[in-house]
Amino acid sequence: MITIVLADDHPIVRQGLQALLAAEGDCVVVGEAVDGVAALSLVEQLQPDVLVVDLMMPRLGGLEVARRVRALPAPPQVVVLSMHADEIYVLDALRSGAAAYVLKENDTAQLITAVRAVMAGQRYLSPPLSERAIDSYMRQAHATPLDAFELLTAREREVLQLAARGYTSAAIGTQLSISPRTAETHRANLMRKLGLHSQAELVRIAVQRGLLPATGADSSAPEFT
Amino acid sequence: MPHAHPEPAPQSGTVEHAAFVRQALGAAMDEALDGFMLFESVRDANGRVVDFTWLYANPAAERVINRPAGWCSGRRMLEELPGNRASGLFDASARVVETGEVWSSEIIYQRDAVDLFARLAVVKVGDGVSVSITDLSEQRRAEEQVRASEERLRSVFESIDEGFCIVEVIFDAANRPIDYRFIQVNPLFEQLTGLVGAVGRTAHDLVPDQEGWWLDVCGRVALTGELVRFEHRSAPIGRSFDGYAARVGSAQSRQVALVFRNITAPKATEDQARAALAAEQAARQATERAFERTTRLQAFTAALAGALTRSAVIQVITDHGIAATEAAIVVVGLLDPVGERFEIVGWVGNHAELAAVQQSLPLDEMPPPATAVRTGEPIWLSSREAAEARFPGFGAVMERFGDHAHATLPLLVSGSPLGVLVFGYPQPRSFDPAEQAFLHILAQQCAQALERAQLYADLLVSQERLQQLSQRLIETQEQERRHLARELHDEIGQALTGLRLAIELAAKVPPDDRAAQLVEAHQVTQELIARIRALSLDLRPAMLDDMGLLPALIWQIKRYREQTGISVELRHWGLEQRLPLATETVVYRVIQEALTNIARHAGVTTANVRVLATGSQLLVQVRDAGRGFVLSEALAHAMSSGLAGMQERVALLGGTLSIETGPGKGTAITADLPLPEEPEP
């Protein structure tokens, strides 16, 4: 017999699932909990084979319960029930130690499949969830080196180019038909965005980004050192 | 003519002769100037003289003892004039009677209503005495007068506030002055010259290294009798004197009087006094000027305080500028937004050329104002020459406007120039520090007023925007509620009604036929679940709260592609950490709004989203290479609610949102949000 503790704050859901599991013959629901804290203590007390736990529960969420039972001497396999069909939740559940992720909106029969899979030592995800979708999510969630230069506004790039040539804010303003104060604001903003603290750093980044020839300022611009 | 013979005197020794002599003496006595008295002794039982009885007193005698004519005869001396005993006259007279010696003395008799100063001569006559009295009172009075006048002279002499001395010049045989002796000095002489105990000593003795100058002067005055006025510095005693030297007495006199004062100290004191007076006057004038300036400044500031718009501020400057500053011309020039030209926004002054001044002038045509705004320092031109020297050609400009002096003050707000205040003066003018400070403060007040006017204008704009925003918020809220209500009623309500009918039907049909009804009910339920989930996600994805910005963005982009067919490339950095919920929400909504706009207007199949969170800032950029739009038009029309909403959301968190676009240029929306150094838990 597969012993199961069922944790869900909705009685009607517990009732339905209990009936569903009992109908299988080799499954028995040994305890029912209405929140995460009760679930945790029931698992500790009854040491079931499987914990079926709702993701969203009062007092202690399903994933937190999953994380905590993992620390017990004889942890149960955890099947997470969820309304969320999004990879991040699945990923989060798997990282928390869940072995299966079952969507509530799907055919409830999937729960039986999930219980049997986890008892066989396999992972189970409700369709349309898949390992591939999770991989894809993980790729998207992977941070890529991104520098602030790419996020400058076009105006800020223009100001950077002129400032690197040694133009004053007034001269930049004249060149771009904006007020000296606006030019000064752009200059301050771009330096803040790029984390620059001096004219020398500003020139260096302009050279690095190809806004300024590496040989120095062009001959028409004021000199700088 | 018949000659009359005088009657001859009676024969001597005859009775007739005695009577004649008595008569003649009596007549002489009556007319005599000196007094004459005849006394007979009064003796006691022991034969001692105890008193005298008047036998005779002539009128002069009765006059000097202050008694009426004929009063004395038969009276007793000590009874009538008891003072004779105390004065010793009685005793003296008694002794004359006893011894026969003549007694003579000067006496002062001031009692018994007698005031007499006289010389007496007492002679024994029979058993009595004759007393002749020469009245000396007149003489005494004259002497007293001389003494008093001498006293007065001396006190004057000693109290005059000038030094005084009389010297006797000593000449040699050739009548050359060789020395002089001090005869008399007053106390001030010692004080002024420092020569103590000079009287009786010679100059040579007192001041061995005596210069010849004094001797020359005194010698000349003694010989010629001329009056010499002198001003001389005496080197040995280190003092300067001025005064007079004059001969005393006759031409033979060799005495010279010198009256002088020490002008060493007075000179310095006078200078000091003059300087102190001048300083006091200057201070008083400065105080008055400062007070007057303060008053003018207060009036000006009070007028400025009421000016809330730029035009009102300029109006105050032109209305009150001349009265406040004594200038003849006041011009207000403001920098245009590019900082290339001055806009002449106000001027005042009674000069025809002013009206011809253009409204907008390039900076380089106005060197002093250009310099003032560039350096942030006032320009003081005290004259045309000074102006020409500093700004060649500007002297001529001043001449054109009738200016002889010129002050240009930059209008600075937090160090940035807004423009200039220019003052023209009809006379050359040295701008002293107080006036510079005054004009400086005046310009500061104007700049602050202009800044305040700008803030006020900004406030009105932002107030209007806020009003529009809250109106938009209400509209949006109502729109969402309307949408939600319609969705709940039309879609969910309908589906639930269908579900209820299916269940009712299932209850009515025989058990074997229920399966079909239940399958339908199950299907309706599935649809309901999906619809409610979509509804909920549209309102606000739970993921944003549960999982944070990155999962929500990934979900949004996935869903966006499913709904619009536009694929979005998301690049991000620094989003592993949770950010403040408000920031996450704003970024989520900005990206949602930007993507929605792209789907509606851009006509593209791809878009880029970049999010970069570093320690203190979050940068977000949504970019497409689509049709773009004219920003000003977009902001003015329907699309504006979305764009303005984005800007408001970002601004509320202290960030900025920049929208860069143009027809055919694509669109880039960049948000720049500050992050707290420590992420919220």
PDB file of C-alpha atoms in Angstrom, chain B residues 349-598:
ATOM      1  CA  GLY B 349      15.278 104.159 -19.734  1.00  0.00           C
ATOM      2  CA  ASN B 350      14.715 107.443 -21.406  1.00  0.00           C
ATOM      3  CA  HIS B 351      16.882 107.006 -24.463  1.00  0.00           C
ATOM      4  CA  ALA B 352      15.705 106.870 -28.054  1.00  0.00           C
ATOM      5  CA  GLU B 353      18.271 104.234 -29.010  1.00  0.00           C
ATOM      6  CA  LEU B 354      16.782 101.751 -26.568  1.00  0.00           C
ATOM      7  CA  ALA B 355      13.652 101.295 -28.623  1.00  0.00           C
ATOM      8  CA  ALA B 356      15.806 100.315 -31.577  1.00  0.00           C
ATOM      9  CA  VAL B 357      17.466  97.455 -29.692  1.00  0.00           C
ATOM     10  CA  GLN B 358      16.588  94.134 -31.215  1.00  0.00           C
ATOM     11  CA  GLN B 359      14.638  91.652 -29.191  1.00  0.00           C
ATOM     12  CA  SER B 360      17.206  88.941 -29.658  1.00  0.00           C
ATOM     13  CA  LEU B 361      20.953  89.411 -29.829  1.00  0.00           C
ATOM     14  CA  PRO B 362      23.734  86.885 -30.360  1.00  0.00           C
ATOM     15  CA  LEU B 363      25.962  86.478 -27.335  1.00  0.00           C
ATOM     16  CA  ASP B 364      29.064  87.641 -29.185  1.00  0.00           C
ATOM     17  CA  GLU B 365      27.454  90.999 -29.996  1.00  0.00           C
ATOM     18  CA  MET B 366      27.250  91.764 -26.282  1.00  0.00           C
ATOM     19  CA  PRO B 367      30.704  91.161 -24.842  1.00  0.00           C
ATOM     20  CA  PRO B 368      30.112  92.280 -21.230  1.00  0.00           C
ATOM     21  CA  PRO B 369      26.906  90.234 -20.773  1.00  0.00           C
ATOM     22  CA  ALA B 370      28.491  87.296 -22.569  1.00  0.00           C
ATOM     23  CA  THR B 371      31.462  87.496 -20.222  1.00  0.00           C
ATOM     24  CA  ALA B 372      29.197  87.899 -17.209  1.00  0.00           C
ATOM     25  CA  VAL B 373      27.196  84.750 -17.982  1.00  0.00           C
ATOM     26  CA  ARG B 374      30.295  82.814 -18.924  1.00  0.00           C
ATOM     27  CA  THR B 375      32.228  83.675 -15.780  1.00  0.00           C
ATOM     28  CA  GLY B 376      29.289  84.160 -13.441  1.00  0.00           C
ATOM     29  CA  GLU B 377      30.965  87.399 -12.293  1.00  0.00           C
ATOM     30  CA  PRO B 378      29.600  90.933 -12.535  1.00  0.00           C
ATOM     31  CA  ILE B 379      31.255  93.370 -14.936  1.00  0.00           C
ATOM     32  CA  TRP B 380      31.888  96.876 -13.557  1.00  0.00           C
ATOM     33  CA  LEU B 381      32.740  99.518 -16.121  1.00  0.00           C
ATOM     34  CA  SER B 382      33.324 102.796 -14.317  1.00  0.00           C
ATOM     35  CA  SER B 383      33.744 104.915 -17.467  1.00  0.00           C
ATOM     36  CA  ARG B 384      33.714 104.677 -21.248  1.00  0.00           C
ATOM     37  CA  GLU B 385      37.485 104.615 -21.201  1.00  0.00           C
ATOM     38  CA  ALA B 386      37.498 101.686 -18.775  1.00  0.00           C
ATOM     39  CA  ALA B 387      34.920  99.943 -20.949  1.00  0.00           C
ATOM     40  CA  GLU B 388      36.948 100.520 -24.095  1.00  0.00           C
ATOM     41  CA  ALA B 389      40.066  99.217 -22.395  1.00  0.00           C
ATOM     42  CA  ARG B 390      38.407  95.997 -21.350  1.00  0.00           C
ATOM     43  CA  PHE B 391      36.021  95.463 -24.271  1.00  0.00           C
ATOM     44  CA  PRO B 392      37.381  97.266 -27.333  1.00  0.00           C
ATOM     45  CA  GLY B 393      34.496  98.839 -29.229  1.00  0.00           C
ATOM     46  CA  PHE B 394      32.164  98.816 -26.261  1.00  0.00           C
ATOM     47  CA  GLY B 395      32.930 102.429 -25.361  1.00  0.00           C
ATOM     48  CA  ALA B 396      31.177 103.420 -28.578  1.00  0.00           C
ATOM     49  CA  VAL B 397      28.164 101.284 -27.663  1.00  0.00           C
ATOM     50  CA  MET B 398      27.942 103.105 -24.326  1.00  0.00           C
ATOM     51  CA  GLU B 399      28.185 106.424 -26.107  1.00  0.00           C
ATOM     52  CA  ARG B 400      25.301 105.431 -28.352  1.00  0.00           C
ATOM     53  CA  PHE B 401      23.106 104.922 -25.295  1.00  0.00           C
ATOM     54  CA  GLY B 402      24.456 107.940 -23.437  1.00  0.00           C
ATOM     55  CA  ASP B 403      26.023 105.741 -20.783  1.00  0.00           C
ATOM     56  CA  HIS B 404      29.134 106.782 -18.915  1.00  0.00           C
ATOM     57  CA  ALA B 405      29.247 103.826 -16.584  1.00  0.00           C
ATOM     58  CA  HIS B 406      27.944 100.339 -16.914  1.00  0.00           C
ATOM     59  CA  ALA B 407      27.233  97.421 -14.601  1.00  0.00           C
ATOM     60  CA  THR B 408      26.369  93.970 -15.887  1.00  0.00           C
ATOM     61  CA  LEU B 409      25.256  91.380 -13.370  1.00  0.00           C
ATOM     62  CA  PRO B 410      24.690  87.746 -14.216  1.00  0.00           C
ATOM     63  CA  LEU B 411      21.377  86.292 -13.071  1.00  0.00           C
ATOM     64  CA  LEU B 412      22.464  83.061 -11.462  1.00  0.00           C
ATOM     65  CA  VAL B 413      20.359  80.263 -10.111  1.00  0.00           C
ATOM     66  CA  SER B 414      22.412  77.629  -8.292  1.00  0.00           C
ATOM     67  CA  GLY B 415      25.425  78.822 -10.216  1.00  0.00           C
ATOM     68  CA  SER B 416      23.799  78.481 -13.634  1.00  0.00           C
ATOM     69  CA  PRO B 417      23.210  81.661 -15.622  1.00  0.00           C
ATOM     70  CA  LEU B 418      19.676  82.584 -16.629  1.00  0.00           C
ATOM     71  CA  GLY B 419      20.702  85.878 -18.193  1.00  0.00           C
ATOM     72  CA  VAL B 420      21.890  89.320 -17.206  1.00  0.00           C
ATOM     73  CA  LEU B 421      20.776  92.564 -15.624  1.00  0.00           C
ATOM     74  CA  VAL B 422      22.421  95.570 -17.262  1.00  0.00           C
ATOM     75  CA  PHE B 423      22.536  99.035 -15.674  1.00  0.00           C
ATOM     76  CA  GLY B 424      23.626 102.155 -17.563  1.00  0.00           C
ATOM     77  CA  TYR B 425      24.574 105.328 -15.685  1.00  0.00           C
ATOM     78  CA  PRO B 426      24.651 108.866 -17.082  1.00  0.00           C
ATOM     79  CA  GLN B 427      27.868 109.742 -15.204  1.00  0.00           C
ATOM     80  CA  PRO B 428      31.142 107.907 -14.656  1.00  0.00           C
ATOM     81  CA  ARG B 429      30.717 105.955 -11.482  1.00  0.00           C
ATOM     82  CA  SER B 430      33.110 104.154  -9.228  1.00  0.00           C
ATOM     83  CA  PHE B 431      31.241 101.126  -8.005  1.00  0.00           C
ATOM     84  CA  ASP B 432      32.358 100.959  -4.391  1.00  0.00           C
ATOM     85  CA  PRO B 433      32.135  97.641  -2.544  1.00  0.00           C
ATOM     86  CA  ALA B 434      28.868  98.646  -0.894  1.00  0.00           C
ATOM     87  CA  GLU B 435      27.243  99.467  -4.215  1.00  0.00           C
ATOM     88  CA  GLN B 436      28.617  96.302  -5.781  1.00  0.00           C
ATOM     89  CA  ALA B 437      27.164  94.288  -2.944  1.00  0.00           C
ATOM     90  CA  PHE B 438      23.872  96.131  -3.284  1.00  0.00           C
ATOM     91  CA  LEU B 439      23.575  95.442  -7.013  1.00  0.00           C
ATOM     92  CA  HIS B 440      24.730  91.900  -6.438  1.00  0.00           C
ATOM     93  CA  ILE B 441      21.924  91.295  -3.958  1.00  0.00           C
ATOM     94  CA  LEU B 442      19.463  92.994  -6.265  1.00  0.00           C
ATOM     95  CA  ALA B 443      20.470  90.702  -9.119  1.00  0.00           C
ATOM     96  CA  GLN B 444      20.254  87.702  -6.808  1.00  0.00           C
ATOM     97  CA  GLN B 445      16.734  88.701  -5.834  1.00  0.00           C
ATOM     98  CA  CYS B 446      15.789  89.022  -9.505  1.00  0.00           C
ATOM     99  CA  ALA B 447      17.330  85.659 -10.357  1.00  0.00           C
ATOM    100  CA  GLN B 448      15.533  84.037  -7.459  1.00  0.00           C
ATOM    101  CA  ALA B 449      12.271  85.657  -8.492  1.00  0.00           C
ATOM    102  CA  LEU B 450      12.749  84.378 -12.036  1.00  0.00           C
ATOM    103  CA  GLU B 451      13.559  80.947 -10.677  1.00  0.00           C
ATOM    104  CA  ARG B 452      10.498  81.118  -8.470  1.00  0.00           C
ATOM    105  CA  ALA B 453       8.394  82.130 -11.461  1.00  0.00           C
ATOM    106  CA  GLN B 454       9.786  79.128 -13.341  1.00  0.00           C
ATOM    107  CA  LEU B 455       8.994  76.851 -10.414  1.00  0.00           C
ATOM    108  CA  TYR B 456       5.534  78.336 -10.255  1.00  0.00           C
ATOM    109  CA  ALA B 457       5.037  77.713 -13.952  1.00  0.00           C
ATOM    110  CA  ASP B 458       6.368  74.162 -13.521  1.00  0.00           C
ATOM    111  CA  LEU B 459       4.032  73.730 -10.583  1.00  0.00           C
ATOM    112  CA  LEU B 460       1.045  74.810 -12.671  1.00  0.00           C
ATOM    113  CA  VAL B 461       2.076  72.406 -15.423  1.00  0.00           C
ATOM    114  CA  SER B 462       2.614  69.557 -13.016  1.00  0.00           C
ATOM    115  CA  GLN B 463      -0.620  70.360 -11.252  1.00  0.00           C
ATOM    116  CA  GLU B 464      -2.403  70.186 -14.560  1.00  0.00           C
ATOM    117  CA  ARG B 465      -0.625  66.962 -15.406  1.00  0.00           C
ATOM    118  CA  LEU B 466      -1.507  65.522 -12.049  1.00  0.00           C
ATOM    119  CA  GLN B 467      -5.099  66.443 -12.620  1.00  0.00           C
ATOM    120  CA  GLN B 468      -5.030  64.827 -16.034  1.00  0.00           C
ATOM    121  CA  LEU B 469      -3.324  61.800 -14.578  1.00  0.00           C
ATOM    122  CA  SER B 470      -5.819  61.292 -11.807  1.00  0.00           C
ATOM    123  CA  GLN B 471      -8.585  61.755 -14.354  1.00  0.00           C
ATOM    124  CA  ARG B 472      -6.893  59.158 -16.547  1.00  0.00           C
ATOM    125  CA  LEU B 473      -6.487  56.854 -13.576  1.00  0.00           C
ATOM    126  CA  ILE B 474     -10.170  57.117 -12.803  1.00  0.00           C
ATOM    127  CA  GLU B 475     -11.038  56.547 -16.440  1.00  0.00           C
ATOM    128  CA  THR B 476      -8.695  53.575 -16.641  1.00  0.00           C
ATOM    129  CA  GLN B 477     -10.085  52.127 -13.462  1.00  0.00           C
ATOM    130  CA  GLU B 478     -13.643  52.541 -14.728  1.00  0.00           C
ATOM    131  CA  GLN B 479     -12.652  51.022 -18.041  1.00  0.00           C
ATOM    132  CA  GLU B 480     -11.111  48.021 -16.302  1.00  0.00           C
ATOM    133  CA  ARG B 481     -14.128  47.605 -14.076  1.00  0.00           C
ATOM    134  CA  ARG B 482     -16.433  47.861 -17.066  1.00  0.00           C
ATOM    135  CA  HIS B 483     -14.331  45.261 -18.849  1.00  0.00           C
ATOM    136  CA  LEU B 484     -14.242  43.013 -15.783  1.00  0.00           C
ATOM    137  CA  ALA B 485     -17.977  43.415 -15.187  1.00  0.00           C
ATOM    138  CA  ARG B 486     -18.765  42.577 -18.803  1.00  0.00           C
ATOM    139  CA  GLU B 487     -16.384  39.617 -18.693  1.00  0.00           C
ATOM    140  CA  LEU B 488     -17.887  38.315 -15.460  1.00  0.00           C
ATOM    141  CA  HIS B 489     -21.445  38.846 -16.590  1.00  0.00           C
ATOM    142  CA  ASP B 490     -21.289  38.003 -20.258  1.00  0.00           C
ATOM    143  CA  GLU B 491     -18.666  35.280 -20.356  1.00  0.00           C
ATOM    144  CA  ILE B 492     -18.251  33.719 -16.917  1.00  0.00           C
ATOM    145  CA  GLY B 493     -21.901  34.194 -15.997  1.00  0.00           C
ATOM    146  CA  GLN B 494     -23.040  32.659 -19.274  1.00  0.00           C
ATOM    147  CA  ALA B 495     -20.678  29.718 -18.890  1.00  0.00           C
ATOM    148  CA  LEU B 496     -21.815  29.122 -15.307  1.00  0.00           C
ATOM    149  CA  THR B 497     -25.457  29.238 -16.419  1.00  0.00           C
ATOM    150  CA  GLY B 498     -24.604  26.658 -19.085  1.00  0.00           C
ATOM    151  CA  LEU B 499     -22.895  24.555 -16.440  1.00  0.00           C
ATOM    152  CA  ARG B 500     -25.904  24.717 -14.156  1.00  0.00           C
ATOM    153  CA  LEU B 501     -28.237  23.709 -17.006  1.00  0.00           C
ATOM    154  CA  ALA B 502     -25.963  20.787 -17.900  1.00  0.00           C
ATOM    155  CA  ILE B 503     -25.982  19.561 -14.266  1.00  0.00           C
ATOM    156  CA  GLU B 504     -29.775  20.032 -13.975  1.00  0.00           C
ATOM    157  CA  LEU B 505     -30.215  18.099 -17.186  1.00  0.00           C
ATOM    158  CA  ALA B 506     -27.914  15.332 -15.947  1.00  0.00           C
ATOM    159  CA  ALA B 507     -30.068  15.011 -12.823  1.00  0.00           C
ATOM    160  CA  LYS B 508     -33.216  14.606 -14.913  1.00  0.00           C
ATOM    161  CA  VAL B 509     -32.025  12.001 -17.393  1.00  0.00           C
ATOM    162  CA  PRO B 510     -31.697   8.318 -16.528  1.00  0.00           C
ATOM    163  CA  PRO B 511     -28.320   7.451 -14.921  1.00  0.00           C
ATOM    164  CA  ASP B 512     -27.048   5.674 -17.971  1.00  0.00           C
ATOM    165  CA  ASP B 513     -27.501   8.747 -20.156  1.00  0.00           C
ATOM    166  CA  ARG B 514     -25.700  11.118 -17.734  1.00  0.00           C
ATOM    167  CA  ALA B 515     -22.242  10.621 -19.146  1.00  0.00           C
ATOM    168  CA  ALA B 516     -22.739  12.925 -22.109  1.00  0.00           C
ATOM    169  CA  GLN B 517     -24.156  15.684 -19.898  1.00  0.00           C
ATOM    170  CA  LEU B 518     -21.239  15.360 -17.480  1.00  0.00           C
ATOM    171  CA  VAL B 519     -18.660  15.453 -20.255  1.00  0.00           C
ATOM    172  CA  GLU B 520     -20.216  18.695 -21.431  1.00  0.00           C
ATOM    173  CA  ALA B 521     -20.236  20.046 -17.892  1.00  0.00           C
ATOM    174  CA  HIS B 522     -16.601  19.090 -17.492  1.00  0.00           C
ATOM    175  CA  GLN B 523     -15.720  20.865 -20.702  1.00  0.00           C
ATOM    176  CA  VAL B 524     -17.541  24.029 -19.665  1.00  0.00           C
ATOM    177  CA  THR B 525     -15.710  23.918 -16.329  1.00  0.00           C
ATOM    178  CA  GLN B 526     -12.352  23.665 -18.053  1.00  0.00           C
ATOM    179  CA  GLU B 527     -13.179  26.697 -20.168  1.00  0.00           C
ATOM    180  CA  LEU B 528     -14.246  28.576 -17.079  1.00  0.00           C
ATOM    181  CA  ILE B 529     -10.993  27.801 -15.310  1.00  0.00           C
ATOM    182  CA  ALA B 530      -8.978  29.008 -18.307  1.00  0.00           C
ATOM    183  CA  ARG B 531     -10.995  32.155 -18.660  1.00  0.00           C
ATOM    184  CA  ILE B 532     -10.754  33.080 -15.012  1.00  0.00           C
ATOM    185  CA  ARG B 533      -7.037  32.410 -15.037  1.00  0.00           C
ATOM    186  CA  ALA B 534      -6.548  34.669 -18.056  1.00  0.00           C
ATOM    187  CA  LEU B 535      -8.678  37.312 -16.446  1.00  0.00           C
ATOM    188  CA  SER B 536      -6.614  37.171 -13.296  1.00  0.00           C
ATOM    189  CA  LEU B 537      -3.310  37.284 -15.162  1.00  0.00           C
ATOM    190  CA  ASP B 538      -4.439  40.268 -17.185  1.00  0.00           C
ATOM    191  CA  LEU B 539      -5.235  42.138 -14.025  1.00  0.00           C
ATOM    192  CA  ARG B 540      -1.975  41.291 -12.360  1.00  0.00           C
ATOM    193  CA  PRO B 541       0.112  38.173 -12.682  1.00  0.00           C
ATOM    194  CA  ALA B 542       0.511  36.471  -9.311  1.00  0.00           C
ATOM    195  CA  MET B 543       3.977  35.566 -10.499  1.00  0.00           C
ATOM    196  CA  LEU B 544       5.159  39.151 -10.173  1.00  0.00           C
ATOM    197  CA  ASP B 545       4.411  39.025  -6.465  1.00  0.00           C
ATOM    198  CA  ASP B 546       5.379  35.392  -5.932  1.00  0.00           C
ATOM    199  CA  MET B 547       8.461  35.091  -8.061  1.00  0.00           C
ATOM    200  CA  GLY B 548       9.632  38.518  -8.964  1.00  0.00           C
ATOM    201  CA  LEU B 549      10.272  40.598 -12.056  1.00  0.00           C
ATOM    202  CA  LEU B 550      12.298  38.224 -14.199  1.00  0.00           C
ATOM    203  CA  PRO B 551       9.847  35.239 -14.232  1.00  0.00           C
ATOM    204  CA  ALA B 552       6.983  37.669 -14.776  1.00  0.00           C
ATOM    205  CA  LEU B 553       8.808  39.274 -17.699  1.00  0.00           C
ATOM    206  CA  ILE B 554       9.627  35.912 -19.229  1.00  0.00           C
ATOM    207  CA  TRP B 555       6.013  34.897 -18.864  1.00  0.00           C
ATOM    208  CA  GLN B 556       4.804  38.208 -20.282  1.00  0.00           C
ATOM    209  CA  ILE B 557       7.058  37.931 -23.310  1.00  0.00           C
ATOM    210  CA  LYS B 558       5.980  34.355 -23.950  1.00  0.00           C
ATOM    211  CA  ARG B 559       2.342  35.278 -23.691  1.00  0.00           C
ATOM    212  CA  TYR B 560       2.943  38.372 -25.839  1.00  0.00           C
ATOM    213  CA  ARG B 561       4.425  36.264 -28.594  1.00  0.00           C
ATOM    214  CA  GLU B 562       1.496  33.888 -28.351  1.00  0.00           C
ATOM    215  CA  GLN B 563      -0.971  36.760 -28.597  1.00  0.00           C
ATOM    216  CA  THR B 564       0.774  39.032 -31.123  1.00  0.00           C
ATOM    217  CA  GLY B 565       3.237  36.895 -33.013  1.00  0.00           C
ATOM    218  CA  ILE B 566       5.993  39.387 -32.146  1.00  0.00           C
ATOM    219  CA  SER B 567       9.063  37.765 -30.662  1.00  0.00           C
ATOM    220  CA  VAL B 568      10.882  39.737 -28.067  1.00  0.00           C
ATOM    221  CA  GLU B 569      14.538  39.344 -27.314  1.00  0.00           C
ATOM    222  CA  LEU B 570      15.037  39.807 -23.583  1.00  0.00           C
ATOM    223  CA  ARG B 571      18.468  40.539 -22.211  1.00  0.00           C
ATOM    224  CA  HIS B 572      18.909  41.220 -18.573  1.00  0.00           C
ATOM    225  CA  TRP B 573      21.486  41.461 -15.831  1.00  0.00           C
ATOM    226  CA  GLY B 574      21.175  41.709 -12.109  1.00  0.00           C
ATOM    227  CA  LEU B 575      17.585  40.475 -11.770  1.00  0.00           C
ATOM    228  CA  GLU B 576      18.342  37.386  -9.687  1.00  0.00           C
ATOM    229  CA  GLN B 577      17.678  39.446  -6.606  1.00  0.00           C
ATOM    230  CA  ARG B 578      14.230  40.640  -5.749  1.00  0.00           C
ATOM    231  CA  LEU B 579      13.806  44.372  -6.200  1.00  0.00           C
ATOM    232  CA  PRO B 580      11.439  46.628  -4.304  1.00  0.00           C
ATOM    233  CA  LEU B 581       7.928  45.566  -5.271  1.00  0.00           C
ATOM    234  CA  ALA B 582       7.022  49.051  -6.474  1.00  0.00           C
ATOM    235  CA  THR B 583      10.035  49.091  -8.793  1.00  0.00           C
ATOM    236  CA  GLU B 584       9.251  45.621 -10.126  1.00  0.00           C
ATOM    237  CA  THR B 585       5.678  46.670 -10.807  1.00  0.00           C
ATOM    238  CA  VAL B 586       6.707  49.857 -12.606  1.00  0.00           C
ATOM    239  CA  VAL B 587       9.243  48.060 -14.777  1.00  0.00           C
ATOM    240  CA  TYR B 588       6.731  45.337 -15.566  1.00  0.00           C
ATOM    241  CA  ARG B 589       4.061  47.882 -16.540  1.00  0.00           C
ATOM    242  CA  VAL B 590       6.427  50.081 -18.539  1.00  0.00           C
ATOM    243  CA  ILE B 591       7.554  47.093 -20.568  1.00  0.00           C
ATOM    244  CA  GLN B 592       3.964  45.876 -20.917  1.00  0.00           C
ATOM    245  CA  GLU B 593       2.840  49.305 -22.140  1.00  0.00           C
ATOM    246  CA  ALA B 594       5.789  49.668 -24.504  1.00  0.00           C
ATOM    247  CA  LEU B 595       5.210  46.205 -25.968  1.00  0.00           C
ATOM    248  CA  THR B 596       1.501  46.909 -26.322  1.00  0.00           C
ATOM    249  CA  ASN B 597       2.320  50.100 -28.256  1.00  0.00           C
ATOM    250  CA  ILE B 598       4.736  48.181 -30.480  1.00  0.00           C
TER     251      ILE B 598
END
